[in-house]
């Protein structure tokens, strides 16, 4: 292997290590410096040092610890030389404004605290209610997903400068609001945890069914959301809804390979080749659901949704699906989190369990809900029911309406094709 090839391999290794270690590094540094931007700067400095050092010395056995040590040295140097060091050091209580070895050692000890706790603090900070939802998503993907601004912008079909501004504003807002770098307690923790889980699931859903663009799915976002969910489950093993969300995402993600055909066109759930479903993800998802239920969380919103997904996963054929149970689960979900979207999904299950007539009655009872005005799935479902009832002209109009509402190009083509078949 030539020197150039060896260096290229080392750089690939550094990139892989950085993807894994970046969130932990930033989390550990944020606890000490109390500023996300400064922590990112220190982490980037450590990466630059690694890029200069590792091609000659090789990747160390514990690259994460190596990067943290490099960042520590940069932090100590920064605190020594910045004019604002005294104020910052008083704030974090380490008193390393002098050059005494004891004070420097105290900083080392602070940086060696539990990494898991730091990650949890960073997750809760990134999803603080002081930030608008779109900023929580961007900041979470940047700090915890390790995605670049360009990758986030591409995933959500937003201009890169817009994403960059959201991230900058989010960090500034957190700093100006004095958001504590901590895991909240009691009622505040429950409220913030709901926000955290909501952000993670929003990321997953955007990957699972892209709202716009030419791609039906964006698997990278699904993968990042699942990874964040697993991190949360490790850090909060007593929280049933965290396990339930992991279950929901993993069971849904198990269908990824079967959701498109060889040409990349969408394949509906009942038409999917279930032999292509990922059985490992299904087993893991079912285990996470069992854990959520064992913790007493069977009636949580994510647990109920995961139970619905499990009904599909356990059916080896589409016709084996227990639609009556799914309809009942949607009824329970509607009681926990009332929503016309949930009623719409319940109607789909009722159509499979009882026929299109009763389901259409349920749809028509909610079709004028303001929340569903621009929701393309409503005319999709209504069109499907009308087609089954032989009302082809009405069904065609519904599919055309659905195509006009969605911004996903693949979905538009799929729905227009359905409408043309009814001409």
XYZ file of C-alpha atoms in Angstrom:
423
model
C 0.000 0.000 0.000
C 1.421 3.347 -1.012
C 1.768 6.195 1.474
C -1.044 8.063 -0.315
C -3.349 5.037 -0.092
C -2.469 4.552 3.588
C -3.230 8.201 4.326
C -6.531 7.940 2.461
C -7.482 4.905 4.557
C -6.567 6.759 7.742
C -8.697 9.723 6.693
C -11.646 7.382 6.102
C -11.090 5.936 9.557
C -10.967 9.416 11.069
C -14.234 10.292 9.330
C -15.911 7.168 10.743
C -14.547 7.833 14.236
C -15.660 11.469 14.090
C -19.212 10.471 13.159
C -19.423 8.336 16.313
C -17.487 10.495 18.751
C -18.553 14.025 17.776
C -21.798 14.130 19.838
C -20.084 12.788 22.977
C -17.176 15.159 22.552
C -19.400 18.216 22.133
C -21.604 17.110 25.032
C -18.655 16.693 27.400
C -17.151 20.033 26.400
C -20.467 21.892 26.625
C -20.834 20.866 30.265
C -17.560 22.609 31.098
C -17.566 25.667 28.841
C -21.348 26.202 29.090
C -21.536 27.271 25.455
C -22.408 25.016 22.519
C -20.551 27.103 19.925
C -17.341 27.086 21.979
C -17.681 23.343 22.545
C -18.059 22.804 18.798
C -14.973 24.934 18.164
C -12.914 22.900 20.624
C -14.150 19.636 19.125
C -13.239 20.834 15.625
C -9.770 21.792 16.884
C -9.340 18.243 18.176
C -10.374 16.881 14.781
C -7.836 19.108 12.994
C -5.101 17.834 15.319
C -6.153 14.241 14.577
C -6.061 14.893 10.820
C -2.489 16.128 11.185
C -1.306 13.458 13.633
C -3.024 10.161 12.878
C -1.807 9.701 9.266
C 1.731 9.497 10.720
C 1.072 7.810 14.074
C -1.938 5.697 13.133
C -5.431 5.685 14.637
C -5.130 5.204 18.423
C -6.742 2.248 20.192
C -9.192 4.569 21.954
C -9.786 7.388 19.452
C -12.601 8.954 21.493
C -10.372 9.353 24.546
C -7.584 10.717 22.340
C -9.887 13.362 20.867
C -11.126 14.331 24.326
C -7.555 14.726 25.586
C -6.722 16.941 22.603
C -9.848 19.019 23.246
C -8.947 19.297 26.953
C -5.571 20.764 26.112
C -7.206 23.250 23.750
C -9.796 24.168 26.426
C -7.111 24.791 29.028
C -5.124 26.903 26.572
C -8.251 28.838 25.618
C -9.169 29.578 29.229
C -5.636 30.737 29.962
C -5.482 33.200 27.116
C -8.942 34.641 26.656
C -9.751 37.889 28.430
C -13.106 36.489 29.473
C -11.467 33.473 31.116
C -11.991 34.706 34.672
C -15.754 35.159 34.253
C -16.132 31.858 32.444
C -14.077 29.983 35.006
C -16.037 31.426 37.924
C -19.240 30.412 36.159
C -18.193 26.787 35.782
C -16.480 26.730 39.157
C -13.116 25.297 38.164
C -10.889 28.266 38.959
C -8.164 27.466 36.494
C -7.277 31.123 35.888
C -3.922 30.387 37.533
C -1.358 27.987 36.140
C -1.288 25.732 39.206
C -1.334 22.018 38.360
C -4.175 21.365 40.809
C -6.542 23.691 38.995
C -5.694 22.210 35.620
C -6.280 18.751 37.029
C -9.710 19.868 38.206
C -10.594 20.768 34.611
C -9.409 17.330 33.475
C -11.590 15.677 36.099
C -14.597 17.736 35.042
C -14.111 16.693 31.440
C -13.880 13.043 32.519
C -17.393 12.956 34.045
C -20.059 10.564 32.833
C -20.366 10.918 29.063
C -23.860 9.380 29.064
C -25.202 12.132 31.296
C -23.612 14.748 29.043
C -25.300 13.309 25.966
C -28.646 13.346 27.715
C -28.122 16.990 28.716
C -27.239 17.880 25.129
C -30.369 16.157 23.770
C -32.617 18.050 26.187
C -30.817 21.318 25.465
C -31.146 20.907 21.684
C -34.888 20.271 22.033
C -35.639 23.060 24.509
C -39.121 24.628 24.060
C -37.512 28.082 23.741
C -36.611 27.029 20.182
C -39.155 26.717 17.354
C -39.655 23.103 16.161
C -37.706 23.535 12.908
C -34.704 24.856 14.855
C -34.855 21.937 17.292
C -34.709 19.521 14.369
C -31.791 21.307 12.673
C -29.777 21.662 15.898
C -30.438 18.049 16.941
C -29.288 16.714 13.581
C -26.215 18.952 13.657
C -25.056 18.199 17.199
C -26.326 14.667 17.799
C -26.757 13.303 14.309
C -23.418 14.622 13.156
C -24.922 15.786 9.850
C -23.387 18.755 8.087
C -25.446 21.856 7.327
C -25.411 20.840 3.669
C -26.735 17.343 4.482
C -29.558 18.724 6.638
C -30.512 21.253 3.958
C -30.548 18.552 1.288
C -32.612 16.208 3.440
C -35.324 18.801 4.110
C -35.075 20.542 0.716
C -34.276 23.860 2.374
C -31.558 26.264 1.254
C -28.260 25.635 3.029
C -27.974 29.258 4.291
C -31.453 28.914 5.820
C -30.430 25.812 7.776
C -27.182 27.499 8.781
C -29.092 30.513 10.085
C -31.478 28.290 12.034
C -28.591 26.546 13.750
C -26.777 29.796 14.538
C -29.962 31.396 15.873
C -30.762 28.310 17.930
C -27.360 28.344 19.646
C -27.612 32.093 20.219
C -31.135 31.753 21.649
C -30.009 29.026 24.049
C -27.090 31.171 25.199
C -29.125 34.374 25.561
C -31.964 32.600 27.366
C -29.491 31.096 29.811
C -30.838 27.599 29.169
C -29.147 25.378 31.780
C -27.144 22.467 30.427
C -28.994 19.863 32.474
C -31.695 17.221 32.395
C -34.835 18.799 33.867
C -36.750 17.112 36.672
C -40.369 16.334 37.471
C -43.103 17.851 35.333
C -40.609 19.892 33.295
C -38.707 16.735 32.389
C -41.892 14.984 31.255
C -42.784 17.984 29.107
C -39.307 18.267 27.630
C -39.073 14.521 27.024
C -42.238 14.752 24.920
C -40.520 17.500 22.894
C -37.382 15.386 22.484
C -39.338 12.348 21.326
C -41.420 14.518 19.008
C -38.285 15.893 17.328
C -36.783 12.423 16.886
C -40.013 11.050 15.396
C -40.363 14.077 13.113
C -36.879 13.358 11.765
C -37.808 9.696 11.257
C -41.074 10.507 9.480
C -39.386 12.932 7.088
C -37.008 10.120 6.169
C -39.739 7.475 5.955
C -42.119 9.508 3.761
C -40.415 12.579 2.332
C -42.794 15.527 2.190
C -41.216 16.970 -0.950
C -38.675 16.334 -3.667
C -38.044 13.428 -6.027
C -37.255 10.757 -3.424
C -39.972 8.630 -1.842
C -37.783 8.049 1.227
C -34.584 9.473 2.751
C -33.077 6.489 4.622
C -30.275 8.563 6.152
C -32.800 10.498 8.240
C -34.502 7.280 9.347
C -31.128 5.869 10.388
C -30.236 9.008 12.353
C -33.591 9.027 14.149
C -33.245 5.365 15.086
C -29.737 5.974 16.369
C -30.922 8.912 18.492
C -33.752 6.775 19.826
C -31.354 4.014 20.859
C -29.099 6.562 22.573
C -32.097 7.863 24.521
C -33.163 4.335 25.460
C -29.702 3.611 26.871
C -29.638 6.879 28.788
C -33.225 6.723 30.116
C -33.919 2.993 30.525
C -36.836 3.675 32.887
C -38.841 5.754 30.370
C -41.420 3.516 28.693
C -42.266 5.942 25.886
C -38.620 6.098 24.796
C -38.599 2.316 24.325
C -41.983 2.576 22.603
C -40.692 5.142 20.107
C -37.676 2.948 19.369
C -40.067 0.040 18.788
C -42.257 2.093 16.468
C -39.337 3.353 14.374
C -37.614 -0.022 14.090
C -40.766 -1.904 13.104
C -41.652 0.726 10.522
C -38.069 0.847 9.230
C -38.141 -2.941 8.766
C -40.317 -2.387 5.668
C -37.904 0.005 3.931
C -36.581 -2.408 1.281
C -40.107 -3.457 0.283
C -41.629 0.029 0.035
C -40.348 0.706 -3.497
C -40.018 -1.441 -6.604
C -36.999 -1.821 -8.876
C -37.799 1.512 -10.530
C -38.101 3.317 -7.200
C -41.883 3.576 -7.419
C -43.949 3.276 -4.205
C -45.403 -0.112 -3.229
C -48.454 -0.016 -0.950
C -48.317 -1.878 2.354
C -50.653 -4.726 1.354
C -48.769 -5.221 -1.935
C -45.310 -5.407 -0.370
C -43.161 -8.540 -0.532
C -42.970 -9.296 3.168
C -39.987 -11.597 2.694
C -38.035 -8.380 2.138
C -38.974 -6.998 5.534
C -35.978 -6.854 7.885
C -36.637 -9.533 10.488
C -33.816 -8.350 12.757
C -35.394 -4.894 13.009
C -38.784 -6.491 13.657
C -37.391 -8.623 16.490
C -35.638 -5.626 18.003
C -38.763 -3.518 17.668
C -40.973 -6.145 19.292
C -38.453 -6.488 22.139
C -38.476 -2.708 22.685
C -42.295 -2.734 22.701
C -42.290 -5.545 25.284
C -39.917 -3.458 27.418
C -42.219 -0.430 27.174
C -45.196 -2.536 28.227
C -43.215 -4.120 31.074
C -42.511 -0.607 32.356
C -46.256 0.057 32.459
C -46.397 2.184 29.319
C -48.824 0.182 27.170
C -51.251 3.103 26.969
C -48.668 5.703 25.913
C -49.158 7.197 22.425
C -45.941 5.763 20.988
C -46.633 2.375 22.597
C -50.085 2.207 20.990
C -48.644 3.192 17.599
C -45.909 0.581 18.019
C -48.577 -2.015 18.867
C -50.333 -1.109 15.604
C -47.073 -1.514 13.691
C -46.531 -4.850 15.465
C -49.881 -6.120 14.126
C -48.543 -5.628 10.598
C -45.143 -7.115 11.462
C -46.666 -10.291 12.908
C -48.821 -10.942 9.817
C -46.913 -13.084 7.323
C -49.427 -12.155 4.617
C -51.490 -9.014 4.149
C -54.732 -10.968 4.512
C -53.566 -12.285 7.905
C -53.520 -8.783 9.419
C -55.733 -8.356 12.480
C -57.550 -5.242 11.258
C -60.135 -5.368 14.027
C -57.387 -5.076 16.628
C -55.748 -2.255 14.658
C -59.052 -0.369 14.521
C -59.463 -0.844 18.282
C -55.916 0.385 18.900
C -56.588 3.505 16.838
C -59.682 4.038 18.975
C -57.502 3.918 22.108
C -54.977 6.250 20.492
C -57.739 8.734 19.674
C -58.692 8.787 23.361
C -55.065 9.431 24.431
C -54.240 12.035 21.760
C -57.439 13.138 19.961
C -56.721 14.079 16.360
C -58.573 13.998 13.019
C -55.481 12.362 11.507
C -55.821 9.470 13.955
C -59.529 9.201 13.085
C -58.522 9.051 9.431
C -56.177 6.163 10.122
C -58.855 4.439 12.179
C -61.175 4.707 9.184
C -58.613 2.873 7.052
C -58.512 0.029 9.565
C -62.322 -0.050 9.747
C -62.483 -0.301 5.948
C -60.292 -3.393 6.086
C -62.197 -4.940 9.002
C -65.794 -4.012 8.099
C -65.786 -2.773 4.523
C -65.639 0.571 2.659
C -69.165 1.715 3.566
C -68.696 2.148 7.345
C -65.236 3.618 6.744
C -66.533 6.225 4.282
C -69.095 7.333 6.868
C -66.255 7.925 9.343
C -64.246 9.840 6.702
C -67.163 12.057 5.734
C -67.662 12.959 9.390
C -64.167 14.501 9.559
C -63.468 15.599 5.958
C -64.175 19.262 6.717
C -61.804 19.433 9.676
C -59.440 22.435 9.205
C -56.421 20.303 10.178
C -57.082 18.037 7.177
C -57.604 20.800 4.625
C -54.163 20.384 3.024
C -53.517 16.814 4.144
C -53.242 14.812 0.941
C -53.805 11.484 2.656
C -57.492 12.389 3.217
C -58.437 12.408 -0.503
C -56.186 9.370 -1.003
C -58.191 7.344 1.515
C -61.527 8.727 0.369
C -60.646 7.975 -3.254
C -59.695 4.423 -2.389
C -63.008 3.853 -0.565
C -65.052 5.391 -3.385
C -63.265 3.197 -5.922
C -64.118 0.094 -3.894
C -67.747 1.210 -3.803
C -67.755 1.559 -7.606
C -67.998 5.371 -7.577
C -65.200 5.753 -10.092
C -65.706 9.367 -11.193
C -65.696 10.583 -7.589
C -62.655 8.436 -6.814
C -60.789 9.891 -9.815
C -61.455 13.423 -8.583
C -60.149 12.541 -5.123
C -56.876 11.090 -6.483
C -56.369 14.178 -8.645
C -56.954 16.377 -5.617
C -54.452 14.338 -3.574
C -51.838 14.698 -6.332
C -52.280 18.468 -6.263
C -51.751 18.589 -2.498
C -48.571 16.540 -2.159
C -45.154 18.058 -2.918
C -43.426 14.700 -3.340
C -42.825 14.080 -7.033
C -42.915 10.280 -6.771
C -46.213 10.416 -4.921
C -47.684 12.901 -7.408
C -46.906 10.545 -10.303
C -48.297 7.560 -8.401
C -51.594 9.320 -7.605
C -52.041 10.697 -11.123
C -51.535 7.176 -12.471
C -54.294 5.906 -10.152
C -56.601 8.668 -11.378
C -55.919 7.832 -15.027
C -56.902 4.210 -14.469
C -60.359 5.421 -13.445
C -60.924 7.564 -16.536
